PDB file of C-alpha atoms in Angstrom:
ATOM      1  CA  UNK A 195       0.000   0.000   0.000  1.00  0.00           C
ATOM      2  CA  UNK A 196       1.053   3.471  -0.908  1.00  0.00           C
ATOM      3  CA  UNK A 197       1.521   6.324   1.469  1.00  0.00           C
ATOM      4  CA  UNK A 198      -1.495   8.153  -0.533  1.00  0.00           C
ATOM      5  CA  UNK A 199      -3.543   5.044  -0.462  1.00  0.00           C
ATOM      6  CA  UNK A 200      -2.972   4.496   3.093  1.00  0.00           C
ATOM      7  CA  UNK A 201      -3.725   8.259   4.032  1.00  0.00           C
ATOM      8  CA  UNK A 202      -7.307   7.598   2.241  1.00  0.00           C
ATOM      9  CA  UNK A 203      -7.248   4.550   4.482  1.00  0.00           C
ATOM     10  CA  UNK A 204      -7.321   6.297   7.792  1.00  0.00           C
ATOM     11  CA  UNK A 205      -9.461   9.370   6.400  1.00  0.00           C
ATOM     12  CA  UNK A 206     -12.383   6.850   5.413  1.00  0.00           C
ATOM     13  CA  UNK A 207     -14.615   5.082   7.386  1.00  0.00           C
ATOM     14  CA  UNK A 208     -12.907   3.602  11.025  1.00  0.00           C
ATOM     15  CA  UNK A 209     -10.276   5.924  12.994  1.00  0.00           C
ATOM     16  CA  UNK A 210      -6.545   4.818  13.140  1.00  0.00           C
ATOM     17  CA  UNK A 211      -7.141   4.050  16.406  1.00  0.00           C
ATOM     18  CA  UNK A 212     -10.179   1.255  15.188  1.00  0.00           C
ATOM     19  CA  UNK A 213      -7.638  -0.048  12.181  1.00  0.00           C
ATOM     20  CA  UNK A 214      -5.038  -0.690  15.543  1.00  0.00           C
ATOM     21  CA  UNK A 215      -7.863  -2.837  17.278  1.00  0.00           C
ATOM     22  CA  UNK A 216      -8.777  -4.667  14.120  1.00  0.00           C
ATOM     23  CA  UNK A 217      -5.326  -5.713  13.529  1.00  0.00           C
ATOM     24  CA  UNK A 218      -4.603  -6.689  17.376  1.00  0.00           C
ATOM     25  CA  UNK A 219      -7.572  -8.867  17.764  1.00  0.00           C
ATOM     26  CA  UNK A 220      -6.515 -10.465  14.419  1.00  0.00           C
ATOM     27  CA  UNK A 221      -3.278 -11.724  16.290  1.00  0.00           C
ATOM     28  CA  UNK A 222      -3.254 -14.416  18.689  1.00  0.00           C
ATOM     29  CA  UNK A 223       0.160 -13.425  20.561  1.00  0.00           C
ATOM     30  CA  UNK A 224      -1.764  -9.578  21.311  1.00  0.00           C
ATOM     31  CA  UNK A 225      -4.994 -11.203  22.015  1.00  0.00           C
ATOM     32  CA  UNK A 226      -3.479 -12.709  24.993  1.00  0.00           C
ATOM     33  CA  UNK A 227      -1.266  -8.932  25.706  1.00  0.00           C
ATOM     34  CA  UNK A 228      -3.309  -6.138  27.312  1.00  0.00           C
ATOM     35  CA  UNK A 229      -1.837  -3.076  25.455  1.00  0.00           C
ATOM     36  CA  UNK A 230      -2.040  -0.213  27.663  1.00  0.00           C
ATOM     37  CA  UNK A 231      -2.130   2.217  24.316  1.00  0.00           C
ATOM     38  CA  UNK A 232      -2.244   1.955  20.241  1.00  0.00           C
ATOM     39  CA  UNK A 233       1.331   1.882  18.612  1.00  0.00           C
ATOM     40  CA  UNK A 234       1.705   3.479  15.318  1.00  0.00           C
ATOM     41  CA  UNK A 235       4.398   1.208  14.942  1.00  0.00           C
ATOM     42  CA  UNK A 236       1.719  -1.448  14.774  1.00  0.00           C
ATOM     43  CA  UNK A 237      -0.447   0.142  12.721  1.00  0.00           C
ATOM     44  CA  UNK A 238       1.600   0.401  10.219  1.00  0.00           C
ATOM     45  CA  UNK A 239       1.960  -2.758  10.109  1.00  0.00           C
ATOM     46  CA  UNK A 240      -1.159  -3.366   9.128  1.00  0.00           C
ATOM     47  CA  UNK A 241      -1.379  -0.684   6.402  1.00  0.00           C
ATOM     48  CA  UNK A 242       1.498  -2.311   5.278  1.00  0.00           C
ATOM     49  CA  UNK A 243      -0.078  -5.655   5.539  1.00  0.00           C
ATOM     50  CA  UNK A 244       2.763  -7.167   7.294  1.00  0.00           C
ATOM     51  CA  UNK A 245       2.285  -9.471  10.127  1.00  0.00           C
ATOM     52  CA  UNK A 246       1.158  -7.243  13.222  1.00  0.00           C
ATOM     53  CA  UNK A 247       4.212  -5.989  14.605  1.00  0.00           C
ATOM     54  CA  UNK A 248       5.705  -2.907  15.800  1.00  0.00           C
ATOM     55  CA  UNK A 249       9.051  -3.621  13.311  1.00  0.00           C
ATOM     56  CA  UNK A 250       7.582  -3.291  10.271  1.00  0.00           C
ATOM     57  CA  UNK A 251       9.817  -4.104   7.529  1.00  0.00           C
ATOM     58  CA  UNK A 252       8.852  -1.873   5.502  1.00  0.00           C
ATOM     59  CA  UNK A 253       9.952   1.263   7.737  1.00  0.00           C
ATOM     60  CA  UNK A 254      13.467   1.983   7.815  1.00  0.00           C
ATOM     61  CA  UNK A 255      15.194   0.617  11.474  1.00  0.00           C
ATOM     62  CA  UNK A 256      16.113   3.712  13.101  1.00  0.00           C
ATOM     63  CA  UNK A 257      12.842   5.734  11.603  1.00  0.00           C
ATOM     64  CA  UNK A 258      11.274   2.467  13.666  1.00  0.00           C
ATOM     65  CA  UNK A 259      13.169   2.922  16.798  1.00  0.00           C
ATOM     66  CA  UNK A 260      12.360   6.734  17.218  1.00  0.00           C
ATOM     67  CA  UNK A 261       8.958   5.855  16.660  1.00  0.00           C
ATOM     68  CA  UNK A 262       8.892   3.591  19.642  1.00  0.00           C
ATOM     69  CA  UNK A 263      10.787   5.345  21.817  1.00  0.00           C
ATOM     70  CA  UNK A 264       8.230   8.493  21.501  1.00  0.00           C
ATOM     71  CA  UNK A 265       5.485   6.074  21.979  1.00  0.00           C
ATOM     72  CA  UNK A 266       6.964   4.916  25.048  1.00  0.00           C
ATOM     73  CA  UNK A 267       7.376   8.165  26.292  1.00  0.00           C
ATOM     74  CA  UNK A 268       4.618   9.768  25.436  1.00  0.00           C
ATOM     75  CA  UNK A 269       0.754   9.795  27.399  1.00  0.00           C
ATOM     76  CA  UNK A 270      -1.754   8.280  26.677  1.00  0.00           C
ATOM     77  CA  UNK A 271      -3.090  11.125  24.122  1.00  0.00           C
ATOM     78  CA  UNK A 272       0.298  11.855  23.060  1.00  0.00           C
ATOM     79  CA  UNK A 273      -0.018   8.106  22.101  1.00  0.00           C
ATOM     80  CA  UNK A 274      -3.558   8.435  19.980  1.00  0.00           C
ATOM     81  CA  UNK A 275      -1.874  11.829  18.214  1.00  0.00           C
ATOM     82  CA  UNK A 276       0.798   9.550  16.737  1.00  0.00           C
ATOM     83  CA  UNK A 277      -1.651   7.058  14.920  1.00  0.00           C
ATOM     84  CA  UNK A 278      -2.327   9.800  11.927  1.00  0.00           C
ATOM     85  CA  UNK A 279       1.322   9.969  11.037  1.00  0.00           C
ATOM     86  CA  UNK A 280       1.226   6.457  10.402  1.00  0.00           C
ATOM     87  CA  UNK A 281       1.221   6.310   6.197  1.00  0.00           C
ATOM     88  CA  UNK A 282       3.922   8.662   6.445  1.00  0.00           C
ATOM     89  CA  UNK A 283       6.493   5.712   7.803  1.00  0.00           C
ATOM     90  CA  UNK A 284       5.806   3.279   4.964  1.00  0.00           C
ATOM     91  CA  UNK A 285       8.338   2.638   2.176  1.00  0.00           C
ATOM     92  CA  UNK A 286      10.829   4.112   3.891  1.00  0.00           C
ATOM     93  CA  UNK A 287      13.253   1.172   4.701  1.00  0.00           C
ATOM     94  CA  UNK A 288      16.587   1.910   2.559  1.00  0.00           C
ATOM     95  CA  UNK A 289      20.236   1.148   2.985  1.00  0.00           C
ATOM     96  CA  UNK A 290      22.966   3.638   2.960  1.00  0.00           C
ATOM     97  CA  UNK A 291      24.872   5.257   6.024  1.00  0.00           C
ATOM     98  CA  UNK A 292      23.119   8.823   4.783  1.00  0.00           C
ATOM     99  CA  UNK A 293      19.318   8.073   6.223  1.00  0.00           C
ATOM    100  CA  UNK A 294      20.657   6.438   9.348  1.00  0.00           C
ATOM    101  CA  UNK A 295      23.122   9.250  10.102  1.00  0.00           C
ATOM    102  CA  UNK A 296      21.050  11.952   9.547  1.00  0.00           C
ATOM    103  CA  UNK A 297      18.022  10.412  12.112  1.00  0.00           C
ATOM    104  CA  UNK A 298      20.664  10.091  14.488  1.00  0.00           C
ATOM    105  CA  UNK A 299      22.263  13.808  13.839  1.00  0.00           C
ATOM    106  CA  UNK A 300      18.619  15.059  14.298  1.00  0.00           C
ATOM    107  CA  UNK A 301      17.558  13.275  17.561  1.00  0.00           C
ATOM    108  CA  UNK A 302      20.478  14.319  19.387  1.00  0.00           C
ATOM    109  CA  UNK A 303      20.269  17.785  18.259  1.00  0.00           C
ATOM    110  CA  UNK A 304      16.968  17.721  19.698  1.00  0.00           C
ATOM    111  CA  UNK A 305      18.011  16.180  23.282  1.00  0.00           C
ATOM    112  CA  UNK A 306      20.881  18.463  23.695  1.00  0.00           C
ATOM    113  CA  UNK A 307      19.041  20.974  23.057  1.00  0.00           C
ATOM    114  CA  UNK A 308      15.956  20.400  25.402  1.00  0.00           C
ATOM    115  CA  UNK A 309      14.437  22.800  27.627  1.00  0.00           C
ATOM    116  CA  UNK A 310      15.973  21.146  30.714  1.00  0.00           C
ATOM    117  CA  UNK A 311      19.588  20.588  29.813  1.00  0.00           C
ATOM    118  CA  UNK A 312      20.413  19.827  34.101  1.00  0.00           C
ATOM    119  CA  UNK A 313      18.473  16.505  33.195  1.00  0.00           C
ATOM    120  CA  UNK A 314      21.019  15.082  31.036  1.00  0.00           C
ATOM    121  CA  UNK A 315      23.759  13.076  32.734  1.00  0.00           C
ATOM    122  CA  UNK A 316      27.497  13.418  32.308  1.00  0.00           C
ATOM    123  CA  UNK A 317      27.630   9.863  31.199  1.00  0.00           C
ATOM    124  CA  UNK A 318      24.848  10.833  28.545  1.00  0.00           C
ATOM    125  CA  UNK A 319      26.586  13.888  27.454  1.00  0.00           C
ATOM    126  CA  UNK A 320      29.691  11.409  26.792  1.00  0.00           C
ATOM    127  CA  UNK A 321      27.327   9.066  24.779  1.00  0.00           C
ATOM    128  CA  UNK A 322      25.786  11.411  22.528  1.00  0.00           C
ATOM    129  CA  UNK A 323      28.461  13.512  21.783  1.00  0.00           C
ATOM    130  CA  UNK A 324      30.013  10.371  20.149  1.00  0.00           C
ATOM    131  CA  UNK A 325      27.025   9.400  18.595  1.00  0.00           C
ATOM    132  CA  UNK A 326      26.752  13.243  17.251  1.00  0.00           C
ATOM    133  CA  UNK A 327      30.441  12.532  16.040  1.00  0.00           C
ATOM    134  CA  UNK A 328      30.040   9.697  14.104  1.00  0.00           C
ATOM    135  CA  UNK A 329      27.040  10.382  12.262  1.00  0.00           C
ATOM    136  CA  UNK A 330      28.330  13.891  11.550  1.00  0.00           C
ATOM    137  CA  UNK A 331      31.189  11.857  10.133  1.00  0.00           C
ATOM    138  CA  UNK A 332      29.748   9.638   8.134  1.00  0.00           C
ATOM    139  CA  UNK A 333      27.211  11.644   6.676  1.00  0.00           C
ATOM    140  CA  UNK A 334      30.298  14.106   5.647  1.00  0.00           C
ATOM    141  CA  UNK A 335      31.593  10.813   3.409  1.00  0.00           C
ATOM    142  CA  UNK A 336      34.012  10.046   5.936  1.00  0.00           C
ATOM    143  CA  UNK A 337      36.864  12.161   5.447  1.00  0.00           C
ATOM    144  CA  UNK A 338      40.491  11.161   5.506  1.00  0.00           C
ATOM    145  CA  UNK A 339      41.137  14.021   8.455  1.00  0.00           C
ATOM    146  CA  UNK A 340      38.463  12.929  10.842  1.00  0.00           C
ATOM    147  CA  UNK A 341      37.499  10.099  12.844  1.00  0.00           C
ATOM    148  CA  UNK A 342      33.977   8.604  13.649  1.00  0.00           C
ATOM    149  CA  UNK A 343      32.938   9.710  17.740  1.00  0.00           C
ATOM    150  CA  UNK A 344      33.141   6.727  20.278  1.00  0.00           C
ATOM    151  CA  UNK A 345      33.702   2.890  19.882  1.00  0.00           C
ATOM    152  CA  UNK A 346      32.806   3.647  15.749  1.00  0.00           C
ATOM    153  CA  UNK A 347      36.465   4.386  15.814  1.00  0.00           C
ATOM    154  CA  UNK A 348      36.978   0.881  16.621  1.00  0.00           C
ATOM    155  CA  UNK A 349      34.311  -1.262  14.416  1.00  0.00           C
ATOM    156  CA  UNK A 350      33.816   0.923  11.716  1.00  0.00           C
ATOM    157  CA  UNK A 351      36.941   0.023  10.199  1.00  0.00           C
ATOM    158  CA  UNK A 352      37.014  -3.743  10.787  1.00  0.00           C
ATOM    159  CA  UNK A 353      33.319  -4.032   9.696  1.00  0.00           C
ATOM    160  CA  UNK A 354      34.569  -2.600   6.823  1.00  0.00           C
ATOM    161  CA  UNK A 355      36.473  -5.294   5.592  1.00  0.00           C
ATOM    162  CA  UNK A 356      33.520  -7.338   5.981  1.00  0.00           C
ATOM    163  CA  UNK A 357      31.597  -4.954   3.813  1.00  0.00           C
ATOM    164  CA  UNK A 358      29.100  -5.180   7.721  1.00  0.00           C
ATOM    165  CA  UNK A 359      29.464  -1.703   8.611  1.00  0.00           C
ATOM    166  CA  UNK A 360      26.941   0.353   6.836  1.00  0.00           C
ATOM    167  CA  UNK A 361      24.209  -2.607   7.420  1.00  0.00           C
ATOM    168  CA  UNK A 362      25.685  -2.850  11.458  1.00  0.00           C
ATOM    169  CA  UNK A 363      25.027   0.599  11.833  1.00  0.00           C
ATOM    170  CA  UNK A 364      21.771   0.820  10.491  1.00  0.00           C
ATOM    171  CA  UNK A 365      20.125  -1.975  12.389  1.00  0.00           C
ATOM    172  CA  UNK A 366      21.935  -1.741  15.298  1.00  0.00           C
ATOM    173  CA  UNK A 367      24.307   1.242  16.478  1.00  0.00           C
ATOM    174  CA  UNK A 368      22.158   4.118  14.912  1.00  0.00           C
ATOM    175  CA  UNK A 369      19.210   2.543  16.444  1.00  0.00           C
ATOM    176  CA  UNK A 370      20.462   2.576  19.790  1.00  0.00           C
ATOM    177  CA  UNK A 371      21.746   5.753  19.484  1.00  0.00           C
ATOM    178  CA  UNK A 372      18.797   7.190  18.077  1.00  0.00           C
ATOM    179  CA  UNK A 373      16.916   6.041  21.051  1.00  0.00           C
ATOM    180  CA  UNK A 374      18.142   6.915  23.817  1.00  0.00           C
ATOM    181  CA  UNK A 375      18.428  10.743  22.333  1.00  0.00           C
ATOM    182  CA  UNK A 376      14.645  10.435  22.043  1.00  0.00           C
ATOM    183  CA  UNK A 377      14.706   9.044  26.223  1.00  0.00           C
ATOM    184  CA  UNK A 378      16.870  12.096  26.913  1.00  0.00           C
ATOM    185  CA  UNK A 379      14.493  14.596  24.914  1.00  0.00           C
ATOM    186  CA  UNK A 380      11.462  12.819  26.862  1.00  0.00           C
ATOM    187  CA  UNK A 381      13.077  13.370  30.147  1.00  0.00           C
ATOM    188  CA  UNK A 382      14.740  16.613  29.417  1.00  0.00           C
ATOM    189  CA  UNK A 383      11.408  18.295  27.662  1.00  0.00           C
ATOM    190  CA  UNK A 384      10.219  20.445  30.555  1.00  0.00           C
ATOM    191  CA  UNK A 385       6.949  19.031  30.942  1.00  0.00           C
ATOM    192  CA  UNK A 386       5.950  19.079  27.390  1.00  0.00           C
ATOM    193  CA  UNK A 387       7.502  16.064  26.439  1.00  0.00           C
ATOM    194  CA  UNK A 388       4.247  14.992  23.652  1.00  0.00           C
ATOM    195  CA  UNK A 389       4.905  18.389  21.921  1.00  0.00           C
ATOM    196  CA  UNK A 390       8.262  17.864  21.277  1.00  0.00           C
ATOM    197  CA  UNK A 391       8.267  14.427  20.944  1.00  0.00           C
ATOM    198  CA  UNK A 392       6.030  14.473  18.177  1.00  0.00           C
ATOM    199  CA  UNK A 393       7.260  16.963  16.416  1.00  0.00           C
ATOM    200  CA  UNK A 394      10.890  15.457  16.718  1.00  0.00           C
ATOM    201  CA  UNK A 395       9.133  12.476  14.987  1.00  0.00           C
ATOM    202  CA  UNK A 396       7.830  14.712  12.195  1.00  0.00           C
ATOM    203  CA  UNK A 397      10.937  16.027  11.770  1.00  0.00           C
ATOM    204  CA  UNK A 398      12.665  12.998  11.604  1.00  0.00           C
ATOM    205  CA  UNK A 399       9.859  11.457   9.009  1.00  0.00           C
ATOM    206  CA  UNK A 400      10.290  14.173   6.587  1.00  0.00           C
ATOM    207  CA  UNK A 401      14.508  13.163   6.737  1.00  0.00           C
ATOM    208  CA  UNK A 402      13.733   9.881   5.167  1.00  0.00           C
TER     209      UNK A 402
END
């Protein structure tokens, strides 16, 4: 399904938050899970008529792992205001260190620059600077001159050998890092965490 023909999808008969309870009750694993609040993770997966899941396939890994981690930290209507963005995650799976690195540029942009900076940790500071490093690196085509922030400095070039790093990094390190920028932003917001959170999601939707 298309993002346009999804869109029509939710803006016809049933709300998002009906297509979510269609597709759990069609699952025998959720039928047996109370879930406290729709995931738009979920319903895209059943837009994308995928098994129900919140990893769609079809959504690119990190895009995926923001997604959750505002849904985690988000309330209960924050959680309901997500459902409408959900046609905008589908078909956007790709490879290539660019969309990863730029995600993960983004969403710790967005926690070191939240409202309550006294929030953030020394040891979190540490983590996303080097997170901030390396994607600033790679999405600058790695230049001879510079090295990639953290332990990147340490895989990056032995994954490389393997022709593993750009796949690595995109399922694995970007996600991570990715999410626990989001967990800072959450915690760091102020008290208006479903504000920003969604709009760091937008923002992050219209990178990919």
């Amino acid at each position: 399904m298309s993002r346009t023909e999804a869109g029509a999808s939710l803006s016809g008969p049933g709300t998002p938050t009906d297509l979510y309870a269609e597709g759990a009750q069609g699952n025998a694993y959720y039928a047996r899970v109370a879930r406290s609040e729709p995931c738009v993770m979920e319903l895209v997966s059943k837009l994308a008529k995928e098994p129900w899941t919140d990893r769609p396939s079809s959504v690119h890994p990190v895009l995926g792992a923001v997604a959750r981690t505002v849904h985690d930290y988000s309330s209960p209507a924050g959680r309901r205001a997500l459902l409408p963005l959900a046609p905008s995650f589908l078909a956007t799976a790709q490879a290539g260190f660019e969309s990863s690195a730029r995600l993960v540029a983004l969403c710790v942009s967005a926690a070191l620059t939240s409202p309550d900076p006294n929030c953030i940790t020394k040891d979190e500071r540490g983590r996303l600077a080097g997170a901030q490093e390396t994607a600033l690196y790679l999405l600058a085509s790695r230049p001879a001159d510079q090295r990639p922030g953290g332990f990147a400095r340490w895989w990056l070039p032995v994954l490389d050998r393997l022709n593993l790093s750009e796949s690595f990094y995109r399922g694995f390190v970007a996600t991570e890092h990715a999410a626990e920028a989001v967990a800072v932003t959450a915690r760091a917001s102020g008290g208006d965490s479903d504000v920003r959170l969604r709009r760091l999601l937008k923002q992050c939707l219209a990178t990919v």
